[in-house]
């Protein structure tokens, strides 16, 4: 089992002890934030409960929620013996970094730089998503860019 490494995480768990969350977060590649402690696990369990195989996230940013969602999809593929699973992430920042982290962890992912696509009905033709998640934790200019 990994130990918490990020100084912000050590500080957080010293101030707010949460043994189970600490174990879960010790596997994450980022430092702790609000997504990790509440929304990340919620998304993971939602994906597991709905048996999602394909998930699209608009606004993957630094990969906080991406990590939880990709883990949920991977765990569903193992539990339900499904081979064609994928987490799709779209953003304008850190796309390559998030892709590298998810790939190194053996998580299914397809990261798309927002500036390289036009979101319309043909963007993901022939892909049926089980869940589409619009991450709203961004600067106003970022969200407006996603809607253009």
XYZ file of N, CA, C and O in Angstrom:
592
model
N 0.843 -1.178 0.000
C 0.000 0.000 0.000
C 0.890 1.244 0.000
O 1.883 1.324 0.694
N 0.508 2.207 -0.834
C 1.235 3.471 -0.882
C 0.949 4.290 0.372
O -0.040 4.094 1.045
N 1.869 5.205 0.648
C 1.639 6.159 1.714
C 1.419 7.521 1.084
O 1.900 7.801 0.005
N 0.708 8.356 1.788
C 0.475 9.719 1.329
C 1.823 10.417 1.150
O 2.660 10.382 2.041
N 2.015 11.060 -0.012
C 3.292 11.688 -0.332
C 3.236 13.212 -0.403
O 4.187 13.878 -0.017
N 2.160 13.743 -0.940
C 2.084 15.191 -1.144
C 2.039 15.919 0.195
O 1.265 15.554 1.079
N 2.858 16.973 0.351
C 2.837 17.742 1.614
C 1.439 18.264 1.966
O 1.063 18.267 3.136
N 0.652 18.691 0.956
C -0.700 19.184 1.229
C -1.588 18.069 1.787
O -2.450 18.307 2.620
N -1.374 16.847 1.302
C -2.163 15.717 1.795
C -1.801 15.382 3.239
O -2.676 15.114 4.060
N -0.532 15.375 3.530
C -0.076 15.089 4.898
C -0.679 16.123 5.849
O -1.215 15.773 6.911
N -0.610 17.389 5.459
C -1.187 18.461 6.276
C -2.694 18.268 6.442
O -3.233 18.380 7.546
N -3.387 17.948 5.343
C -4.845 17.779 5.385
C -5.240 16.650 6.335
O -6.104 16.820 7.202
N -4.627 15.482 6.176
C -5.024 14.331 6.998
C -4.557 14.447 8.448
O -5.141 13.821 9.331
N -3.526 15.245 8.709
C -3.162 15.521 10.092
C -4.235 16.382 10.766
O -4.561 16.178 11.927
N -4.774 17.336 9.996
C -5.802 18.219 10.548
C -7.184 17.561 10.564
O -7.972 17.776 11.472
N -7.490 16.771 9.537
C -8.803 16.132 9.404
C -8.623 14.627 9.193
O -8.725 14.130 8.071
N -8.346 13.879 10.243
C -8.125 12.447 10.086
C -9.325 11.752 9.438
O -10.472 11.979 9.810
N -9.043 10.944 8.434
C -10.063 10.172 7.725
C -9.362 8.929 7.167
O -8.964 8.904 6.002
N -9.168 7.902 8.000
C -8.356 6.753 7.605
C -8.757 6.093 6.283
O -7.883 5.784 5.466
N -10.042 5.900 6.051
C -10.453 5.250 4.798
C -10.129 6.136 3.598
O -9.589 5.670 2.584
N -10.422 7.419 3.693
C -10.116 8.335 2.600
C -8.617 8.421 2.359
O -8.160 8.526 1.223
N -7.844 8.352 3.409
C -6.385 8.395 3.264
C -5.887 7.183 2.476
O -5.027 7.299 1.611
N -6.448 6.022 2.755
C -6.075 4.816 2.009
C -6.436 4.970 0.532
O -5.633 4.692 -0.357
N -7.650 5.442 0.266
C -8.088 5.629 -1.114
C -7.187 6.643 -1.809
O -6.687 6.404 -2.909
N -6.966 7.775 -1.176
C -6.207 8.839 -1.824
C -4.729 8.501 -1.996
O -4.062 9.061 -2.866
N -4.213 7.582 -1.226
C -2.799 7.224 -1.363
C -2.481 6.670 -2.747
O -1.333 6.667 -3.169
N -3.491 6.226 -3.479
C -3.290 5.705 -4.833
C -3.396 6.785 -5.907
O -3.019 6.565 -7.052
N -3.938 7.945 -5.565
C -4.177 9.013 -6.545
C -2.869 9.716 -6.890
O -1.978 9.807 -6.059
N -2.760 10.218 -8.120
C -1.529 10.873 -8.549
C -1.487 12.366 -8.231
O -0.504 13.029 -8.495
N -2.558 12.921 -7.678
C -2.600 14.354 -7.392
C -2.726 14.602 -5.895
O -3.016 13.691 -5.125
N -2.522 15.865 -5.519
C -2.751 16.217 -4.113
C -4.250 16.346 -3.870
O -5.046 16.464 -4.795
N -4.630 16.333 -2.623
C -6.042 16.316 -2.234
C -6.719 17.648 -2.574
O -6.100 18.685 -2.536
N -8.000 17.555 -2.943
C -8.835 18.742 -3.110
C -10.272 18.325 -2.845
O -10.542 17.178 -2.516
N -11.221 19.232 -3.027
C -12.619 18.919 -2.726
C -13.153 17.775 -3.580
O -13.981 16.992 -3.138
N -12.685 17.662 -4.818
C -13.130 16.569 -5.687
C -12.771 15.226 -5.069
O -13.571 14.304 -5.053
N -11.545 15.133 -4.566
C -11.067 13.855 -4.040
C -11.842 13.387 -2.824
O -12.157 12.221 -2.695
N -12.117 14.305 -1.919
C -12.717 13.868 -0.657
C -14.199 13.573 -0.746
O -14.715 12.796 0.047
N -14.901 14.158 -1.706
C -16.342 13.952 -1.774
C -16.814 13.495 -3.145
O -17.398 12.442 -3.293
N -16.577 14.320 -4.153
C -17.169 14.077 -5.461
C -16.489 12.963 -6.239
O -17.150 12.238 -6.984
N -15.186 12.826 -6.101
C -14.487 11.745 -6.791
C -15.037 10.374 -6.412
O -15.449 9.603 -7.287
N -15.089 10.038 -5.116
C -15.668 8.752 -4.729
C -17.135 8.616 -5.136
O -17.569 7.533 -5.539
N -17.898 9.722 -5.069
C -19.297 9.662 -5.482
C -19.390 9.270 -6.963
O -20.200 8.417 -7.340
N -18.556 9.876 -7.809
C -18.558 9.534 -9.230
C -18.140 8.083 -9.443
O -18.714 7.381 -10.281
N -17.148 7.630 -8.700
C -16.709 6.233 -8.809
C -17.881 5.287 -8.516
O -18.169 4.375 -9.301
N -18.567 5.494 -7.402
C -19.653 4.590 -7.022
C -20.863 4.725 -7.936
O -21.569 3.747 -8.190
N -21.110 5.918 -8.456
C -22.188 6.109 -9.426
C -21.904 5.295 -10.698
O -22.781 4.589 -11.205
N -20.686 5.366 -11.185
C -20.285 4.605 -12.370
C -20.384 3.115 -12.112
O -20.854 2.350 -12.965
N -19.982 2.692 -10.935
C -20.091 1.262 -10.597
C -21.548 0.827 -10.516
O -21.944 -0.206 -11.042
N -22.388 1.633 -9.848
C -23.801 1.268 -9.660
C -24.544 1.186 -10.984
O -25.388 0.309 -11.177
N -24.226 2.096 -11.910
C -24.907 2.109 -13.211
C -24.233 1.193 -14.237
O -24.665 1.130 -15.380
N -23.156 0.538 -13.826
C -22.394 -0.368 -14.706
C -21.927 0.337 -15.985
O -21.974 -0.221 -17.075
N -21.489 1.564 -15.825
C -21.047 2.352 -16.983
C -19.835 1.709 -17.645
O -18.929 1.219 -16.975
N -19.846 1.743 -18.973
C -18.734 1.235 -19.761
C -18.031 2.349 -20.532
O -16.851 2.263 -20.810
N -18.791 3.388 -20.867
C -18.216 4.526 -21.589
C -18.688 5.820 -20.921
O -19.877 6.053 -20.767
N -17.713 6.639 -20.537
C -18.004 7.877 -19.829
C -17.265 9.021 -20.509
O -16.103 8.886 -20.889
N -17.948 10.147 -20.660
C -17.350 11.352 -21.227
C -17.350 12.432 -20.163
O -18.381 12.705 -19.543
N -16.192 13.043 -19.957
C -16.084 14.178 -19.041
C -15.667 15.408 -19.832
O -14.631 15.403 -20.494
N -16.470 16.447 -19.754
C -16.120 17.737 -20.350
C -15.474 18.567 -19.257
O -16.127 18.941 -18.286
N -14.191 18.793 -19.389
C -13.480 19.557 -18.379
C -12.695 18.663 -17.439
O -12.884 18.698 -16.230
N -11.796 17.845 -17.979
C -11.018 16.918 -17.147
C -9.939 17.624 -16.335
O -9.439 17.072 -15.366
N -9.565 18.834 -16.730
C -8.609 19.681 -15.999
C -7.364 18.903 -15.573
O -6.644 18.384 -16.420
N -7.116 18.806 -14.267
C -5.904 18.158 -13.781
C -6.083 16.673 -13.510
O -5.160 15.999 -13.067
N -7.265 16.155 -13.747
C -7.470 14.719 -13.636
C -7.960 14.220 -12.294
O -7.932 13.019 -12.036
N -8.435 15.121 -11.427
C -8.921 14.682 -10.128
C -10.071 13.686 -10.287
O -9.994 12.548 -9.837
N -11.141 14.114 -10.926
C -12.297 13.223 -11.103
C -12.048 12.182 -12.181
O -12.598 11.079 -12.119
N -11.201 12.498 -13.160
C -10.878 11.539 -14.226
C -10.349 10.231 -13.636
O -10.716 9.137 -14.078
N -9.505 10.338 -12.628
C -8.902 9.161 -12.006
C -9.975 8.268 -11.379
O -9.970 7.051 -11.553
N -10.925 8.872 -10.679
C -11.993 8.090 -10.055
C -12.900 7.452 -11.102
O -13.293 6.291 -10.988
N -13.240 8.223 -12.136
C -14.139 7.686 -13.164
C -13.474 6.573 -13.961
O -14.093 5.540 -14.230
N -12.214 6.752 -14.338
C -11.502 5.710 -15.086
C -11.353 4.446 -14.238
O -11.447 3.326 -14.758
N -11.144 4.605 -12.930
C -11.087 3.430 -12.050
C -12.428 2.708 -11.996
O -12.480 1.478 -12.006
N -13.523 3.463 -11.940
C -14.855 2.854 -11.919
C -15.116 2.047 -13.175
O -15.637 0.927 -13.126
N -14.737 2.604 -14.317
C -14.927 1.910 -15.592
C -14.074 0.650 -15.650
O -14.542 -0.414 -16.059
N -12.826 0.774 -15.238
C -11.934 -0.400 -15.242
C -12.488 -1.496 -14.324
O -12.513 -2.674 -14.693
N -12.937 -1.109 -13.134
C -13.470 -2.099 -12.200
C -14.745 -2.739 -12.740
O -14.978 -3.932 -12.540
N -15.566 -1.964 -13.455
C -16.754 -2.544 -14.092
C -16.366 -3.558 -15.158
O -17.021 -4.588 -15.303
N -15.309 -3.274 -15.913
C -14.894 -4.202 -16.967
C -14.461 -5.535 -16.366
O -14.736 -6.591 -16.927
N -13.825 -5.475 -15.219
C -13.389 -6.706 -14.542
C -14.595 -7.437 -13.953
O -14.774 -8.631 -14.165
N -15.434 -6.715 -13.232
C -16.590 -7.321 -12.553
C -17.596 -7.920 -13.519
O -18.150 -8.978 -13.294
N -17.829 -7.223 -14.646
C -18.866 -7.659 -15.579
C -18.299 -8.253 -16.872
O -19.035 -8.472 -17.824
N -16.978 -8.487 -16.867
C -16.291 -9.121 -17.990
C -16.611 -8.432 -19.322
O -17.010 -9.064 -20.293
N -16.416 -7.109 -19.334
C -16.656 -6.307 -20.534
C -15.309 -5.786 -21.017
O -14.530 -5.253 -20.235
N -15.040 -5.936 -22.297
C -13.735 -5.534 -22.833
C -13.727 -4.119 -23.410
O -12.721 -3.455 -23.409
N -14.839 -3.663 -23.954
C -14.892 -2.386 -24.659
C -15.330 -1.267 -23.710
O -16.468 -0.806 -23.747
N -14.409 -0.823 -22.863
C -14.712 0.252 -21.911
C -13.754 1.412 -22.158
O -12.633 1.213 -22.618
N -14.211 2.643 -21.852
C -13.323 3.784 -22.059
C -13.810 5.001 -21.293
O -14.996 5.284 -21.220
N -12.839 5.721 -20.711
C -13.062 7.043 -20.150
C -12.580 8.038 -21.205
O -11.451 7.945 -21.690
N -13.441 8.968 -21.603
C -13.091 10.020 -22.552
C -13.034 11.335 -21.799
O -14.000 11.707 -21.135
N -11.918 12.032 -21.893
C -11.783 13.317 -21.234
C -11.466 14.406 -22.233
O -10.636 14.218 -23.124
N -12.137 15.538 -22.100
C -11.915 16.678 -22.986
C -11.544 17.873 -22.131
O -12.192 18.167 -21.129
N -10.487 18.576 -22.552
C -10.119 19.789 -21.829
C -9.177 20.616 -22.681
O -8.769 20.194 -23.756
N -8.808 21.791 -22.155
C -7.849 22.651 -22.846
C -6.525 22.728 -22.086
O -5.591 23.353 -22.548
N -6.431 22.094 -20.927
C -5.191 22.109 -20.151
C -4.836 20.698 -19.699
O -5.699 19.855 -19.494
N -3.555 20.427 -19.587
C -3.001 19.212 -18.986
C -3.534 17.900 -19.571
O -3.536 16.872 -18.904
N -4.004 17.912 -20.809
C -4.553 16.708 -21.426
C -3.491 15.608 -21.492
O -3.740 14.459 -21.124
N -2.285 15.965 -21.932
C -1.224 14.967 -22.058
C -0.782 14.430 -20.701
O -0.516 13.234 -20.557
N -0.701 15.308 -19.709
C -0.295 14.882 -18.369
C -1.310 13.914 -17.761
O -0.937 12.888 -17.189
N -2.586 14.240 -17.883
C -3.632 13.369 -17.331
C -3.616 12.030 -18.054
O -3.679 10.969 -17.427
N -3.498 12.070 -19.367
C -3.441 10.825 -20.146
C -2.273 9.948 -19.696
O -2.420 8.742 -19.519
N -1.129 10.566 -19.477
C 0.043 9.816 -19.029
C -0.188 9.177 -17.662
O 0.108 7.998 -17.459
N -0.732 9.942 -16.727
C -1.002 9.403 -15.379
C -1.999 8.243 -15.436
O -1.792 7.203 -14.804
N -3.082 8.418 -16.177
C -4.096 7.360 -16.264
C -3.533 6.130 -16.960
O -3.747 4.996 -16.511
N -2.799 6.337 -18.038
C -2.213 5.205 -18.770
C -1.201 4.458 -17.911
O -1.179 3.226 -17.900
N -0.359 5.195 -17.185
C 0.629 4.556 -16.313
C -0.027 3.731 -15.213
O 0.555 2.768 -14.714
N -1.246 4.121 -14.834
C -1.983 3.375 -13.807
C -2.797 2.228 -14.426
O -3.531 1.542 -13.726
N -2.687 2.037 -15.747
C -3.413 0.955 -16.414
C -4.899 1.235 -16.551
O -5.707 0.313 -16.630
N -5.271 2.524 -16.588
C -6.678 2.902 -16.663
C -7.066 3.242 -18.100
O -6.315 3.918 -18.806
N -8.243 2.795 -18.541
C -8.679 3.080 -19.913
C -8.974 4.565 -20.077
O -9.710 5.141 -19.291
N -8.351 5.183 -21.077
C -8.600 6.608 -21.284
C -8.314 7.026 -22.710
O -7.494 6.440 -23.396
N -9.033 8.037 -23.125
C -8.841 8.671 -24.425
C -9.021 10.158 -24.180
O -10.139 10.628 -23.997
N -7.917 10.876 -24.122
C -7.950 12.304 -23.809
C -7.957 13.103 -25.109
O -7.213 12.795 -26.031
N -8.805 14.125 -25.154
C -8.969 14.927 -26.361
C -8.742 16.399 -26.027
O -9.458 16.958 -25.191
N -7.761 17.038 -26.677
C -7.599 18.481 -26.477
C -8.808 19.231 -27.045
O -9.179 19.011 -28.196
N -9.421 20.068 -26.248
C -10.638 20.778 -26.647
C -10.429 21.575 -27.927
O -11.323 21.668 -28.765
N -9.262 22.149 -28.093
C -9.020 23.003 -29.254
C -8.929 22.224 -30.561
O -8.875 22.820 -31.628
N -8.913 20.903 -30.509
C -8.761 20.107 -31.732
C -10.074 19.537 -32.248
O -10.083 18.874 -33.276
N -11.174 19.768 -31.538
C -12.445 19.193 -31.965
C -13.549 20.239 -31.931
O -13.420 21.279 -31.303
N -14.630 19.903 -32.590
C -15.848 20.712 -32.519
C -16.918 19.797 -31.932
O -17.159 18.707 -32.449
N -17.513 20.209 -30.836
C -18.525 19.373 -30.206
C -19.841 19.474 -30.965
O -20.538 20.478 -30.882
N -20.136 18.465 -31.732
C -21.422 18.376 -32.403
C -21.837 16.910 -32.453
O -21.158 16.049 -31.890
N -22.928 16.612 -33.123
C -23.483 15.249 -33.098
C -22.564 14.212 -33.714
O -22.696 13.026 -33.435
N -21.591 14.626 -34.527
C -20.693 13.676 -35.172
C -19.351 13.510 -34.461
O -18.535 12.695 -34.870
N -19.116 14.289 -33.396
C -17.829 14.233 -32.714
C -17.527 12.827 -32.194
O -16.431 12.323 -32.361
N -18.493 12.211 -31.564
C -18.314 10.855 -31.044
C -19.325 9.928 -31.700
O -20.023 9.168 -31.026
N -19.390 9.984 -33.005
C -20.328 9.168 -33.766
C -20.094 7.695 -33.443
O -18.970 7.242 -33.294
N -21.158 6.958 -33.305
C -21.130 5.520 -33.020
C -20.672 5.169 -31.603
O -20.399 4.010 -31.312
N -20.558 6.158 -30.723
C -20.225 5.881 -29.320
C -21.446 6.241 -28.488
O -21.949 7.358 -28.545
N -21.919 5.285 -27.716
C -23.040 5.542 -26.816
C -22.493 5.651 -25.402
O -21.964 4.681 -24.855
N -22.608 6.851 -24.839
C -22.095 7.084 -23.492
C -23.128 6.683 -22.449
O -24.316 6.946 -22.602
N -22.653 6.060 -21.388
C -23.508 5.717 -20.251
C -23.627 6.899 -19.296
O -24.580 6.991 -18.532
N -22.626 7.771 -19.318
C -22.619 8.932 -18.434
C -21.829 10.046 -19.113
O -20.749 9.793 -19.653
N -22.369 11.254 -19.115
C -21.653 12.440 -19.578
C -21.617 13.402 -18.397
O -22.647 13.759 -17.836
N -20.420 13.795 -18.027
C -20.222 14.618 -16.837
C -19.589 15.946 -17.235
O -18.501 15.973 -17.804
N -20.264 17.047 -16.963
C -19.708 18.384 -17.182
C -19.115 18.842 -15.868
O -19.838 19.142 -14.925
N -17.801 18.859 -15.804
C -17.113 19.306 -14.602
C -17.229 20.822 -14.531
O -16.772 21.516 -15.428
N -17.840 21.328 -13.496
C -18.088 22.757 -13.390
C -17.099 23.505 -12.532
O -17.336 24.634 -12.174
N -15.999 22.908 -12.191
C -15.047 23.536 -11.282
C -13.939 24.214 -12.093
O -12.791 23.796 -12.066
N -14.303 25.248 -12.861
C -13.330 25.905 -13.719
C -13.540 27.407 -13.708
O -14.593 27.900 -13.328
N -12.542 28.103 -14.197
C -12.660 29.546 -14.387
C -13.747 29.826 -15.423
O -13.996 29.010 -16.312
N -14.371 30.980 -15.349
C -15.450 31.325 -16.256
C -15.006 31.241 -17.721
O -15.727 30.714 -18.567
N -13.820 31.712 -18.038
C -13.339 31.683 -19.424
C -13.211 30.247 -19.932
O -13.473 29.965 -21.104
N -12.838 29.343 -19.049
C -12.705 27.926 -19.412
C -14.070 27.336 -19.771
O -14.225 26.688 -20.788
N -15.049 27.565 -18.938
C -16.391 27.025 -19.186
C -16.987 27.635 -20.447
O -17.563 26.926 -21.270
N -16.822 28.937 -20.643
C -17.345 29.577 -21.852
C -16.685 28.985 -23.090
O -17.343 28.776 -24.099
N -15.394 28.701 -23.006
C -14.702 28.088 -24.128
C -15.305 26.719 -24.467
O -15.473 26.373 -25.618
N -15.641 25.946 -23.449
C -16.214 24.608 -23.670
C -17.579 24.676 -24.359
O -17.922 23.775 -25.094
N -18.321 25.747 -24.128
C -19.631 25.868 -24.727
C -19.615 26.441 -26.139
O -20.610 26.392 -26.831
N -18.488 26.996 -26.581
C -18.404 27.553 -27.940
C -18.466 26.455 -28.981
O -18.040 25.381 -28.826
